[in-house]
Amino acid sequence: MTSDLGTSSRTDQAARPDTGPARGRAGRAPRLVLAAALLLALVAVPFVVPSDAANLLSRILAFALLAVSLDLLVGVGGMPSLGHAAPFGVGAYVAGITAKELTALAPVQLVAAAVAGAVFSALVGWLIVRVRGTYFLMLTLAVAELARTAADQWDQVTGGSNGLVGIPAIQVVPGGGPLLLAGFRYWYVLAVAALGFGLIVAISRSAFGRSLRGIRDNEDRMASLGYSTFRVKFTAFVLAGAFAGAAGSLWTVQSRFVSPADLGFNVSAMALLAVVIGGRGRLWGAILGAALVIFIRDEVGAQLGGRGPLLLGITFIAVVYLLPRGFAGLRLHRPGRKDPA
Amino acid sequence: MFGFFSSNLITVVDGIAFGVLLFTIALGLSLVFGVMDVLSLAHGSLYLIGSYIAVSVSTAFTPTLGFFVLALVLAVALGSLAGAGLSFLTRPLASRGHLDQALLTLGVAFVVGDLLAQQYGREVRTVAPPSPFDGSVSVFGSTYPTYRLVIIAVGLALAIAAYLVIERTKMGALVQATVADAQMVRALGVNTGRLMTGVFAVGAALAAFGGVLGAPILNAAPGLDNRVLILGLVVVVIGGLGSVAGAFVGALVIGQVQTLGVSLAPSYAAFLTFGAMALVLLLRPAGILGKGRLA
């Protein structure tokens, strides 16, 4: 995968259709080997890097799960959400409140956050999923921003603009000690994120994922074939919300702090940028995009004295013009490739 | 009943002033969206540019009416240039769908927001109302800041002017026709490219104008761009696409929800705004006065 990053030639495949001859099983084996090698390398990371880097990687993985769940919505489902930070933030708050009031057990927080993300998405999605295109962008953006305002004002529950503080360190098993070391937290985040990626890829490849792609490409036709397009899109919206909520709980594991900004427009925009950088509908690409976005914001932006937004803005403009299909698009000039996700 | 009105009258008038400001943003958003099918996420930034122009002019000169008008003129000039620029930036992406154009304007919004924060700092900057209007007057027995009444008057004038231009002129007819069916208008031999640039420029100028007008009551600070953008979008959803009257009615509704709602039920303002939007979407999916489709 890294060799693609070195490809400097600009490719423009905006008009190229997604369809090519299907790849055989033989073509898939190197990909699995690569994924396994990558996973092993990620597991080994805490042995070789300082704890700051492990924390950065935890944030990247949590954000990558958010980005991949958004890609399920945007790339696979054709529903471009500008408000995916809302279920993410709801999950983060619910995980934080569960940790403070109920239990330090991380799996309980994870499930609570995923359920909260799903319930939130079901409540708003019931309205939002009915509209398409620009209206969908507008509604998701407006709903997420209203959720942020609600988090800001409801200070008995959320701590208001001060944020939710004093979240205890997680335990993974009952009776086990709290995970205070960055490396252990990172392993927990890695395990959950990998499980999440696997589930989203499985959903995307299932019959459900295929009908979702069909609706993305031609909703009217799928409707006339007898699919309840509303039900499929609504399910995808709720599933994406559940994974975003889970990502929120992973984010809380590392930061142990939640603020209204976590539901904010900037987080939604960054998640969308990660998806677009990686290439819409290429779930693996979103992970790469998430790594780049978090790295730009937290590391490069900090070096330049908090100019993260400027860099992100320039990245947005550059990606839209230069990489219409993201990094995944750079290798499309090889003929005969199929949508891998 | 009468007691309710007399005790909340000031809040209601405040809400009208706020609604009128929202109208300046929403009208541009709605027209750009209706004519070009572009969701301009840089529209809040245009408003904020206007507000910071007011800051610059009022710190450089004494806040007299003349200089305030100068700020308005500057904002309109800069705003229309920026709008034309945005239209040229988004046009090549038209074939690539809604998301790419929205992302481009989002990138521009990030860049502008950062540059403004660098230039003017992160703290709230206030602007004094221009001198003949900086006092207060008596409205039904309560004192009320004169400047907010000026905002309402200017906003009403803008709304009527926009309505007349869209409904009564040939240019307005072309804009409406483009909202309905851009391809057909192009087939009739109209240069829709120039029309779109014009609409984008006017919409952007309106937002920047609103920024100057609103600076004395909403101030200027980082983050205000997103706030007015979101409320502008809610207004467009409520009012309906490409409709001047819809944008006006929607803006007045959200203005009341944001001021009267906050004053009567402080913790529920966000829910009230969402509730108003949900209600309109359920009962009249195309907006209160919308003619457009949702697809």
JSON list of N, CA, C and O in Angstrom, two decimals, chain A residues 269-294:
[
{"chain": "A", "resi": 269, "resn": "ALA", "atom": "N", "xyz": [-16.39, 17.15, 9.76]},
{"chain": "A", "resi": 269, "resn": "ALA", "atom": "CA", "xyz": [-15.68, 17.52, 8.54]},
{"chain": "A", "resi": 269, "resn": "ALA", "atom": "C", "xyz": [-14.40, 16.72, 8.39]},
{"chain": "A", "resi": 269, "resn": "ALA", "atom": "O", "xyz": [-14.05, 16.26, 7.30]},
{"chain": "A", "resi": 270, "resn": "MET", "atom": "N", "xyz": [-13.69, 16.51, 9.53]},
{"chain": "A", "resi": 270, "resn": "MET", "atom": "CA", "xyz": [-12.45, 15.75, 9.46]},
{"chain": "A", "resi": 270, "resn": "MET", "atom": "C", "xyz": [-12.71, 14.30, 9.09]},
{"chain": "A", "resi": 270, "resn": "MET", "atom": "O", "xyz": [-11.94, 13.69, 8.33]},
{"chain": "A", "resi": 271, "resn": "ALA", "atom": "N", "xyz": [-13.78, 13.74, 9.63]},
{"chain": "A", "resi": 271, "resn": "ALA", "atom": "CA", "xyz": [-14.11, 12.35, 9.30]},
{"chain": "A", "resi": 271, "resn": "ALA", "atom": "C", "xyz": [-14.41, 12.23, 7.81]},
{"chain": "A", "resi": 271, "resn": "ALA", "atom": "O", "xyz": [-13.96, 11.29, 7.13]},
{"chain": "A", "resi": 272, "resn": "LEU", "atom": "N", "xyz": [-15.15, 13.22, 7.28]},
{"chain": "A", "resi": 272, "resn": "LEU", "atom": "CA", "xyz": [-15.47, 13.19, 5.86]},
{"chain": "A", "resi": 272, "resn": "LEU", "atom": "C", "xyz": [-14.21, 13.36, 5.02]},
{"chain": "A", "resi": 272, "resn": "LEU", "atom": "O", "xyz": [-14.04, 12.70, 3.98]},
{"chain": "A", "resi": 273, "resn": "LEU", "atom": "N", "xyz": [-13.32, 14.22, 5.49]},
{"chain": "A", "resi": 273, "resn": "LEU", "atom": "CA", "xyz": [-12.05, 14.41, 4.78]},
{"chain": "A", "resi": 273, "resn": "LEU", "atom": "C", "xyz": [-11.26, 13.09, 4.73]},
{"chain": "A", "resi": 273, "resn": "LEU", "atom": "O", "xyz": [-10.70, 12.73, 3.69]},
{"chain": "A", "resi": 274, "resn": "ALA", "atom": "N", "xyz": [-11.26, 12.37, 5.87]},
{"chain": "A", "resi": 274, "resn": "ALA", "atom": "CA", "xyz": [-10.56, 11.08, 5.91]},
{"chain": "A", "resi": 274, "resn": "ALA", "atom": "C", "xyz": [-11.13, 10.12, 4.87]},
{"chain": "A", "resi": 274, "resn": "ALA", "atom": "O", "xyz": [-10.39, 9.44, 4.15]},
{"chain": "A", "resi": 275, "resn": "VAL", "atom": "N", "xyz": [-12.46, 10.11, 4.77]},
{"chain": "A", "resi": 275, "resn": "VAL", "atom": "CA", "xyz": [-13.11, 9.21, 3.81]},
{"chain": "A", "resi": 275, "resn": "VAL", "atom": "C", "xyz": [-12.74, 9.61, 2.38]},
{"chain": "A", "resi": 275, "resn": "VAL", "atom": "O", "xyz": [-12.41, 8.76, 1.55]},
{"chain": "A", "resi": 276, "resn": "VAL", "atom": "N", "xyz": [-12.76, 10.92, 2.11]},
{"chain": "A", "resi": 276, "resn": "VAL", "atom": "CA", "xyz": [-12.50, 11.38, 0.76]},
{"chain": "A", "resi": 276, "resn": "VAL", "atom": "C", "xyz": [-11.03, 11.18, 0.38]},
{"chain": "A", "resi": 276, "resn": "VAL", "atom": "O", "xyz": [-10.71, 10.80, -0.74]},
{"chain": "A", "resi": 277, "resn": "ILE", "atom": "N", "xyz": [-10.13, 11.40, 1.35]},
{"chain": "A", "resi": 277, "resn": "ILE", "atom": "CA", "xyz": [-8.71, 11.17, 1.08]},
{"chain": "A", "resi": 277, "resn": "ILE", "atom": "C", "xyz": [-8.49, 9.71, 0.74]},
{"chain": "A", "resi": 277, "resn": "ILE", "atom": "O", "xyz": [-7.76, 9.36, -0.20]},
{"chain": "A", "resi": 278, "resn": "GLY", "atom": "N", "xyz": [-9.13, 8.82, 1.50]},
{"chain": "A", "resi": 278, "resn": "GLY", "atom": "CA", "xyz": [-8.92, 7.39, 1.28]},
{"chain": "A", "resi": 278, "resn": "GLY", "atom": "C", "xyz": [-9.58, 6.91, 0.01]},
{"chain": "A", "resi": 278, "resn": "GLY", "atom": "O", "xyz": [-9.20, 5.89, -0.56]},
{"chain": "A", "resi": 279, "resn": "GLY", "atom": "N", "xyz": [-10.58, 7.61, -0.46]},
{"chain": "A", "resi": 279, "resn": "GLY", "atom": "CA", "xyz": [-11.33, 7.16, -1.62]},
{"chain": "A", "resi": 279, "resn": "GLY", "atom": "C", "xyz": [-12.66, 6.61, -1.15]},
{"chain": "A", "resi": 279, "resn": "GLY", "atom": "O", "xyz": [-12.71, 5.63, -0.41]},
{"chain": "A", "resi": 280, "resn": "ARG", "atom": "N", "xyz": [-13.75, 7.24, -1.58]},
{"chain": "A", "resi": 280, "resn": "ARG", "atom": "CA", "xyz": [-15.08, 6.83, -1.13]},
{"chain": "A", "resi": 280, "resn": "ARG", "atom": "C", "xyz": [-15.37, 5.37, -1.47]},
{"chain": "A", "resi": 280, "resn": "ARG", "atom": "O", "xyz": [-15.09, 4.93, -2.57]},
{"chain": "A", "resi": 281, "resn": "GLY", "atom": "N", "xyz": [-15.93, 4.65, -0.52]},
{"chain": "A", "resi": 281, "resn": "GLY", "atom": "CA", "xyz": [-16.30, 3.27, -0.76]},
{"chain": "A", "resi": 281, "resn": "GLY", "atom": "C", "xyz": [-15.15, 2.30, -0.60]},
{"chain": "A", "resi": 281, "resn": "GLY", "atom": "O", "xyz": [-15.33, 1.10, -0.67]},
{"chain": "A", "resi": 282, "resn": "ARG", "atom": "N", "xyz": [-13.93, 2.81, -0.39]},
{"chain": "A", "resi": 282, "resn": "ARG", "atom": "CA", "xyz": [-12.77, 1.94, -0.14]},
{"chain": "A", "resi": 282, "resn": "ARG", "atom": "C", "xyz": [-12.55, 1.98, 1.36]},
{"chain": "A", "resi": 282, "resn": "ARG", "atom": "O", "xyz": [-11.93, 2.92, 1.86]},
{"chain": "A", "resi": 283, "resn": "LEU", "atom": "N", "xyz": [-13.08, 0.98, 2.05]},
{"chain": "A", "resi": 283, "resn": "LEU", "atom": "CA", "xyz": [-13.09, 1.08, 3.51]},
{"chain": "A", "resi": 283, "resn": "LEU", "atom": "C", "xyz": [-11.68, 1.18, 4.08]},
{"chain": "A", "resi": 283, "resn": "LEU", "atom": "O", "xyz": [-11.43, 1.90, 5.03]},
{"chain": "A", "resi": 284, "resn": "TRP", "atom": "N", "xyz": [-10.71, 0.45, 3.46]},
{"chain": "A", "resi": 284, "resn": "TRP", "atom": "CA", "xyz": [-9.33, 0.51, 3.97]},
{"chain": "A", "resi": 284, "resn": "TRP", "atom": "C", "xyz": [-8.75, 1.89, 3.77]},
{"chain": "A", "resi": 284, "resn": "TRP", "atom": "O", "xyz": [-7.94, 2.36, 4.58]},
{"chain": "A", "resi": 285, "resn": "GLY", "atom": "N", "xyz": [-9.14, 2.53, 2.68]},
{"chain": "A", "resi": 285, "resn": "GLY", "atom": "CA", "xyz": [-8.62, 3.87, 2.42]},
{"chain": "A", "resi": 285, "resn": "GLY", "atom": "C", "xyz": [-8.97, 4.85, 3.52]},
{"chain": "A", "resi": 285, "resn": "GLY", "atom": "O", "xyz": [-8.19, 5.73, 3.86]},
{"chain": "A", "resi": 286, "resn": "ALA", "atom": "N", "xyz": [-10.17, 4.67, 4.11]},
{"chain": "A", "resi": 286, "resn": "ALA", "atom": "CA", "xyz": [-10.61, 5.59, 5.16]},
{"chain": "A", "resi": 286, "resn": "ALA", "atom": "C", "xyz": [-9.68, 5.52, 6.37]},
{"chain": "A", "resi": 286, "resn": "ALA", "atom": "O", "xyz": [-9.48, 6.52, 7.05]},
{"chain": "A", "resi": 287, "resn": "ILE", "atom": "N", "xyz": [-9.12, 4.32, 6.64]},
{"chain": "A", "resi": 287, "resn": "ILE", "atom": "CA", "xyz": [-8.19, 4.19, 7.77]},
{"chain": "A", "resi": 287, "resn": "ILE", "atom": "C", "xyz": [-6.95, 5.04, 7.51]},
{"chain": "A", "resi": 287, "resn": "ILE", "atom": "O", "xyz": [-6.49, 5.81, 8.36]},
{"chain": "A", "resi": 288, "resn": "LEU", "atom": "N", "xyz": [-6.42, 4.91, 6.30]},
{"chain": "A", "resi": 288, "resn": "LEU", "atom": "CA", "xyz": [-5.26, 5.70, 5.89]},
{"chain": "A", "resi": 288, "resn": "LEU", "atom": "C", "xyz": [-5.57, 7.19, 5.99]},
{"chain": "A", "resi": 288, "resn": "LEU", "atom": "O", "xyz": [-4.78, 7.99, 6.51]},
{"chain": "A", "resi": 289, "resn": "GLY", "atom": "N", "xyz": [-6.76, 7.57, 5.48]},
{"chain": "A", "resi": 289, "resn": "GLY", "atom": "CA", "xyz": [-7.17, 8.97, 5.52]},
{"chain": "A", "resi": 289, "resn": "GLY", "atom": "C", "xyz": [-7.26, 9.47, 6.96]},
{"chain": "A", "resi": 289, "resn": "GLY", "atom": "O", "xyz": [-6.82, 10.58, 7.27]},
{"chain": "A", "resi": 290, "resn": "ALA", "atom": "N", "xyz": [-7.83, 8.63, 7.85]},
{"chain": "A", "resi": 290, "resn": "ALA", "atom": "CA", "xyz": [-7.96, 9.03, 9.25]},
{"chain": "A", "resi": 290, "resn": "ALA", "atom": "C", "xyz": [-6.60, 9.26, 9.87]},
{"chain": "A", "resi": 290, "resn": "ALA", "atom": "O", "xyz": [-6.39, 10.25, 10.60]},
{"chain": "A", "resi": 291, "resn": "ALA", "atom": "N", "xyz": [-5.64, 8.36, 9.57]},
{"chain": "A", "resi": 291, "resn": "ALA", "atom": "CA", "xyz": [-4.29, 8.52, 10.12]},
{"chain": "A", "resi": 291, "resn": "ALA", "atom": "C", "xyz": [-3.70, 9.86, 9.67]},
{"chain": "A", "resi": 291, "resn": "ALA", "atom": "O", "xyz": [-3.15, 10.62, 10.47]},
{"chain": "A", "resi": 292, "resn": "LEU", "atom": "N", "xyz": [-3.88, 10.17, 8.39]},
{"chain": "A", "resi": 292, "resn": "LEU", "atom": "CA", "xyz": [-3.31, 11.40, 7.85]},
{"chain": "A", "resi": 292, "resn": "LEU", "atom": "C", "xyz": [-3.96, 12.63, 8.49]},
{"chain": "A", "resi": 292, "resn": "LEU", "atom": "O", "xyz": [-3.28, 13.58, 8.89]},
{"chain": "A", "resi": 293, "resn": "VAL", "atom": "N", "xyz": [-5.31, 12.60, 8.61]},
{"chain": "A", "resi": 293, "resn": "VAL", "atom": "CA", "xyz": [-6.03, 13.76, 9.14]},
{"chain": "A", "resi": 293, "resn": "VAL", "atom": "C", "xyz": [-5.64, 14.03, 10.60]},
{"chain": "A", "resi": 293, "resn": "VAL", "atom": "O", "xyz": [-5.34, 15.16, 10.98]},
{"chain": "A", "resi": 294, "resn": "ILE", "atom": "N", "xyz": [-5.63, 12.96, 11.43]},
{"chain": "A", "resi": 294, "resn": "ILE", "atom": "CA", "xyz": [-5.28, 13.15, 12.84]},
{"chain": "A", "resi": 294, "resn": "ILE", "atom": "C", "xyz": [-3.82, 13.60, 12.96]},
{"chain": "A", "resi": 294, "resn": "ILE", "atom": "O", "xyz": [-3.49, 14.47, 13.77]}
]
